[in-house]
Tab-separated table of C-alpha atoms in Angstrom:
chain	number	residue	atom	x	y	z
A	1	ASP	CA	27.480	28.773	-4.336
A	2	VAL	CA	26.274	27.239	-1.219
A	3	LYS	CA	27.691	23.923	-0.891
A	4	VAL	CA	26.388	20.994	1.254
A	5	THR	CA	28.264	17.773	1.352
A	6	GLN	CA	27.222	14.322	2.622
A	7	SER	CA	29.855	11.870	3.677
A	8	SER	CA	28.497	9.051	1.389
A	9	ARG	CA	26.139	8.648	-1.509
A	10	TYR	CA	25.714	5.063	-0.849
A	11	LEU	CA	25.739	2.966	2.360
A	12	VAL	CA	24.929	-0.424	3.292
A	13	LYS	CA	24.821	-1.659	7.017
A	14	ARG	CA	23.422	-4.430	8.788
A	15	THR	CA	20.795	-4.683	11.272
A	16	GLY	CA	21.899	-3.595	14.865
A	17	GLU	CA	24.856	-1.467	13.579
A	18	LYS	CA	25.535	1.935	14.636
A	19	VAL	CA	25.606	4.252	11.698
A	20	PHE	CA	26.955	7.778	11.389
A	21	LEU	CA	25.869	10.100	8.479
A	22	GLU	CA	27.829	13.229	8.363
A	23	CYS	CA	26.974	16.751	6.750
A	24	VAL	CA	28.965	19.647	6.213
A	25	GLN	CA	28.108	22.821	4.779
A	26	ASP	CA	30.382	25.700	3.815
A	27	MET	CA	28.202	28.988	3.997
A	28	ASP	CA	28.205	29.619	7.932
A	29	HIS	CA	24.607	28.778	8.123
A	30	GLU	CA	23.170	28.650	11.465
A	31	ASN	CA	20.077	26.184	10.607
A	32	MET	CA	20.810	22.473	9.556
A	33	PHE	CA	18.229	19.828	8.822
A	34	TRP	CA	18.133	16.018	8.417
A	35	TYR	CA	15.072	14.609	6.275
A	36	ARG	CA	14.456	11.128	5.082
A	37	GLN	CA	12.949	10.465	1.406
A	38	ASP	CA	10.580	7.801	0.943
A	39	PRO	CA	8.425	6.944	-2.422
A	40	GLY	CA	5.053	8.727	-1.801
A	41	LEU	CA	5.730	10.185	1.729
A	42	GLY	CA	8.019	13.128	0.417
A	43	LEU	CA	10.473	14.455	2.785
A	44	ARG	CA	9.949	14.201	6.373
A	45	LEU	CA	12.197	16.087	8.924
A	46	ILE	CA	13.943	14.066	11.448
A	47	TYR	CA	15.917	16.559	13.648
A	48	PHE	CA	16.932	19.952	13.200
A	49	SER	CA	19.583	22.360	14.588
A	50	TYR	CA	19.476	26.268	14.720
A	51	ASP	CA	23.070	26.618	16.521
A	52	VAL	CA	25.894	24.572	17.647
A	53	LYS	CA	24.990	22.170	20.322
A	54	MET	CA	21.307	22.907	19.989
A	55	LYS	CA	18.908	20.632	18.363
A	56	GLU	CA	15.161	20.217	18.002
A	57	LYS	CA	12.955	17.149	17.241
A	58	GLY	CA	11.230	17.025	14.061
A	59	ASP	CA	8.279	14.783	13.088
A	60	ILE	CA	9.994	11.515	13.003
A	61	PRO	CA	12.909	11.608	15.467
A	62	GLU	CA	12.547	7.875	16.898
A	63	GLY	CA	15.481	5.642	16.365
A	64	TYR	CA	17.618	8.622	15.326
A	65	SER	CA	19.831	11.111	17.321
A	66	VAL	CA	21.962	14.138	16.245
A	67	SER	CA	25.135	15.925	16.915
A	68	ARG	CA	26.187	19.630	16.217
A	69	GLU	CA	29.464	20.063	17.766
A	70	LYS	CA	30.659	22.590	15.214
A	71	LYS	CA	28.799	25.171	13.291
A	72	GLU	CA	29.650	23.421	9.661
A	73	ARG	CA	28.776	19.920	10.733
A	74	PHE	CA	25.720	18.058	11.377
A	75	SER	CA	25.613	14.428	12.131
A	76	LEU	CA	22.675	11.897	12.140
A	77	ILE	CA	23.490	8.861	14.336
A	78	LEU	CA	21.254	5.613	14.054
A	79	GLU	CA	22.114	3.762	17.325
A	80	SER	CA	20.992	0.515	16.389
A	81	ALA	CA	20.128	0.437	12.734
A	82	SER	CA	16.856	-1.472	11.597
A	83	THR	CA	15.416	-2.232	8.089
A	84	ASN	CA	12.637	0.181	8.460
A	85	GLN	CA	15.353	2.834	8.179
A	86	THR	CA	16.226	1.801	4.851
A	87	SER	CA	15.795	5.280	2.796
A	88	MET	CA	17.315	8.273	1.301
A	89	TYR	CA	18.658	11.005	3.877
A	90	LEU	CA	18.849	14.245	2.882
A	91	CYS	CA	20.729	16.955	4.889
A	92	ALA	CA	19.868	20.568	4.423
A	93	SER	CA	21.243	24.208	5.509
A	94	SER	CA	19.713	27.639	5.751
A	95	PRO	CA	20.742	30.908	6.685
A	96	PRO	CA	20.140	32.618	9.843
A	97	GLY	CA	16.791	33.635	11.097
A	98	LEU	CA	13.534	31.407	11.942
A	99	ALA	CA	14.483	27.989	10.508
A	100	GLY	CA	11.407	27.545	8.014
A	101	THR	CA	11.653	31.065	6.734
A	102	ASP	CA	14.337	30.794	4.216
A	103	THR	CA	15.729	28.791	1.362
A	104	GLN	CA	17.222	25.556	2.455
A	105	TYR	CA	20.060	24.103	0.572
A	106	PHE	CA	20.229	20.394	0.188
A	107	GLY	CA	23.100	18.150	0.066
A	108	PRO	CA	23.195	15.307	-2.551
A	109	GLY	CA	21.664	12.652	-0.232
A	110	THR	CA	22.911	9.419	1.295
A	111	ARG	CA	21.071	6.304	0.310
A	112	LEU	CA	21.038	3.885	3.180
A	113	THR	CA	20.447	0.117	2.987
A	114	VAL	CA	19.929	-1.777	6.127
A	115	LEU	CA	20.020	-5.409	5.713
B	1	GLY	CA	-0.039	17.256	13.449
B	2	GLN	CA	-0.254	19.587	10.365
B	3	GLN	CA	-0.148	18.108	6.927
B	4	VAL	CA	0.583	19.535	3.427
B	5	MET	CA	-1.342	17.377	0.865
B	6	GLN	CA	0.011	17.555	-2.536
B	7	ILE	CA	-1.863	16.154	-5.970
B	8	PRO	CA	-1.423	14.634	-8.310
B	9	GLN	CA	1.435	12.147	-7.257
B	10	TYR	CA	2.214	11.425	-10.979
B	11	GLN	CA	1.546	13.476	-14.232
B	12	HIS	CA	2.647	12.308	-17.586
B	13	VAL	CA	2.122	14.919	-20.234
B	14	GLN	CA	3.128	15.357	-24.089
B	15	GLU	CA	5.814	17.922	-24.702
B	16	GLY	CA	4.064	21.450	-25.004
B	17	GLU	CA	1.190	20.683	-22.720
B	18	ASP	CA	0.678	22.397	-19.564
B	19	PHE	CA	0.930	21.076	-16.038
B	20	THR	CA	-0.347	21.889	-12.698
B	21	THR	CA	0.466	20.653	-9.341
B	22	TYR	CA	-1.508	21.747	-5.910
B	23	CYS	CA	-0.747	21.754	-2.494
B	24	ASN	CA	-3.366	22.105	0.460
B	25	SER	CA	-2.690	22.546	4.120
B	26	SER	CA	-4.839	21.694	7.142
B	27	THR	CA	-4.096	25.181	8.629
B	28	THR	CA	-2.938	28.594	7.556
B	29	LEU	CA	0.697	28.649	6.616
B	30	SER	CA	3.255	31.449	7.073
B	31	ASN	CA	4.902	30.815	3.624
B	32	ILE	CA	5.193	28.360	1.018
B	33	GLN	CA	8.179	27.202	-0.746
B	34	TRP	CA	8.546	25.379	-3.885
B	35	TYR	CA	11.457	22.703	-4.841
B	36	LYS	CA	12.305	20.753	-7.727
B	37	GLN	CA	14.119	17.459	-7.698
B	38	ARG	CA	15.505	16.226	-11.064
B	39	PRO	CA	15.963	12.218	-11.196
B	40	GLY	CA	18.602	11.123	-9.256
B	41	GLY	CA	19.359	14.712	-7.796
B	42	HIS	CA	18.368	16.489	-4.708
B	43	PRO	CA	15.677	19.323	-4.016
B	44	VAL	CA	16.769	22.460	-5.382
B	45	PHE	CA	14.845	25.945	-3.993
B	46	LEU	CA	12.539	27.375	-6.857
B	47	ILE	CA	10.693	30.313	-4.921
B	48	GLN	CA	8.873	31.340	-1.799
B	49	LEU	CA	5.518	32.828	-1.473
B	50	VAL	CA	4.664	34.875	1.631
B	51	LYS	CA	1.437	37.183	1.052
B	52	SER	CA	-1.921	35.965	0.744
B	53	GLY	CA	-3.222	35.848	-2.914
B	54	GLU	CA	0.626	36.399	-4.149
B	55	VAL	CA	1.516	35.388	-7.759
B	56	LYS	CA	4.947	34.833	-8.904
B	57	LYS	CA	6.265	33.830	-12.249
B	58	GLN	CA	9.387	32.557	-13.558
B	59	LYS	CA	9.665	32.147	-17.215
B	60	ARG	CA	6.969	29.385	-18.017
B	61	LEU	CA	6.365	28.818	-14.291
B	62	THR	CA	3.492	30.484	-12.324
B	63	PHE	CA	3.308	30.102	-8.457
B	64	GLN	CA	0.107	31.027	-6.731
B	65	PHE	CA	-0.687	31.379	-2.907
B	66	GLY	CA	-4.227	31.132	-1.861
B	67	GLU	CA	-6.071	34.170	-0.283
B	68	ALA	CA	-6.639	32.015	2.846
B	69	LYS	CA	-3.009	30.980	2.925
B	70	LYS	CA	-3.676	27.286	2.941
B	71	ASN	CA	-3.317	26.309	-0.401
B	72	SER	CA	-0.885	26.732	-3.383
B	73	SER	CA	-0.084	25.815	-7.018
B	74	LEU	CA	2.594	25.584	-9.479
B	75	HIS	CA	1.789	25.992	-13.301
B	76	ILE	CA	4.016	25.105	-15.965
B	77	THR	CA	2.996	26.415	-19.406
B	78	ALA	CA	4.253	24.629	-22.497
B	79	THR	CA	6.324	21.787	-20.898
B	80	GLN	CA	9.637	20.765	-22.123
B	81	THR	CA	11.610	17.650	-21.274
B	82	THR	CA	13.982	19.694	-19.106
B	83	ASP	CA	10.818	20.105	-16.667
B	84	VAL	CA	11.037	16.348	-15.768
B	85	GLY	CA	11.404	15.808	-12.161
B	86	THR	CA	9.500	15.804	-8.816
B	87	TYR	CA	8.111	19.079	-7.651
B	88	PHE	CA	7.577	19.774	-3.917
B	89	CYS	CA	5.722	22.340	-1.903
B	90	ALA	CA	6.825	23.014	1.656
B	91	GLY	CA	4.630	25.067	4.138
B	92	MET	CA	6.103	26.606	7.253
B	93	ASP	CA	3.909	25.706	10.396
B	94	SER	CA	3.465	27.421	13.482
B	95	SER	CA	6.402	26.096	15.024
B	96	TYR	CA	8.821	27.378	12.247
B	97	LYS	CA	9.331	23.929	10.679
B	98	LEU	CA	8.789	23.518	6.713
B	99	ILE	CA	6.298	20.604	6.118
B	100	PHE	CA	7.018	19.037	2.859
B	101	GLY	CA	4.174	17.766	0.474
B	102	SER	CA	4.596	14.271	-0.979
B	103	GLY	CA	5.725	15.661	-4.224
B	104	THR	CA	4.154	15.327	-7.877
B	105	ARG	CA	6.409	13.476	-10.356
B	106	LEU	CA	6.223	15.285	-13.758
B	107	LEU	CA	7.350	12.976	-16.761
B	108	VAL	CA	7.255	14.720	-20.302
B	109	ARG	CA	6.784	12.591	-23.422
B	110	PRO	CA	9.139	14.147	-26.212
């Protein structure tokens, strides 16, 4: 079974703090994704990566950056957290090939609250 | 940008009734995927449709991809309480990103 893990289930941070969300997958997948999920808005893609050190902006990259130094790990960084970044953050990975053409396996999510 | 609209936002049914959720895209999709997210859980892949007019079944679930590859539907026959959750469609756009619909939350009265 594919396993995608995220470093925290719940996180509370203060406005202006730097926040790191970590995601690790154990299936040697090339493609990894970060989404945020908000009520009524579904899942919105923040960034994705199709290889180590490669990254592509999704639909809402503003205020976020990412890092992919190793194949199995994809980190989402909030340089200066703001209250409008309070959300559920979901990481996903998928097998090789065009990023949108195969099943995505999701981690359990991190519910981030920014005070 | 490309959007995938999903309706209804909520559906509350009596156990045993049928349920359908619909997705519509502003542009032609290369494929469409469906995911289910149980309350408190994360999205789990259900199925992928690729061909125009394709219909696939998984027990009580029937998935359709429209002839123009711009719309899709998921139909559940005789709902059960285990069907509770939010169902998302996701279409692949021209830049190979998955665009998720806003989801339909299904509630089932026992």
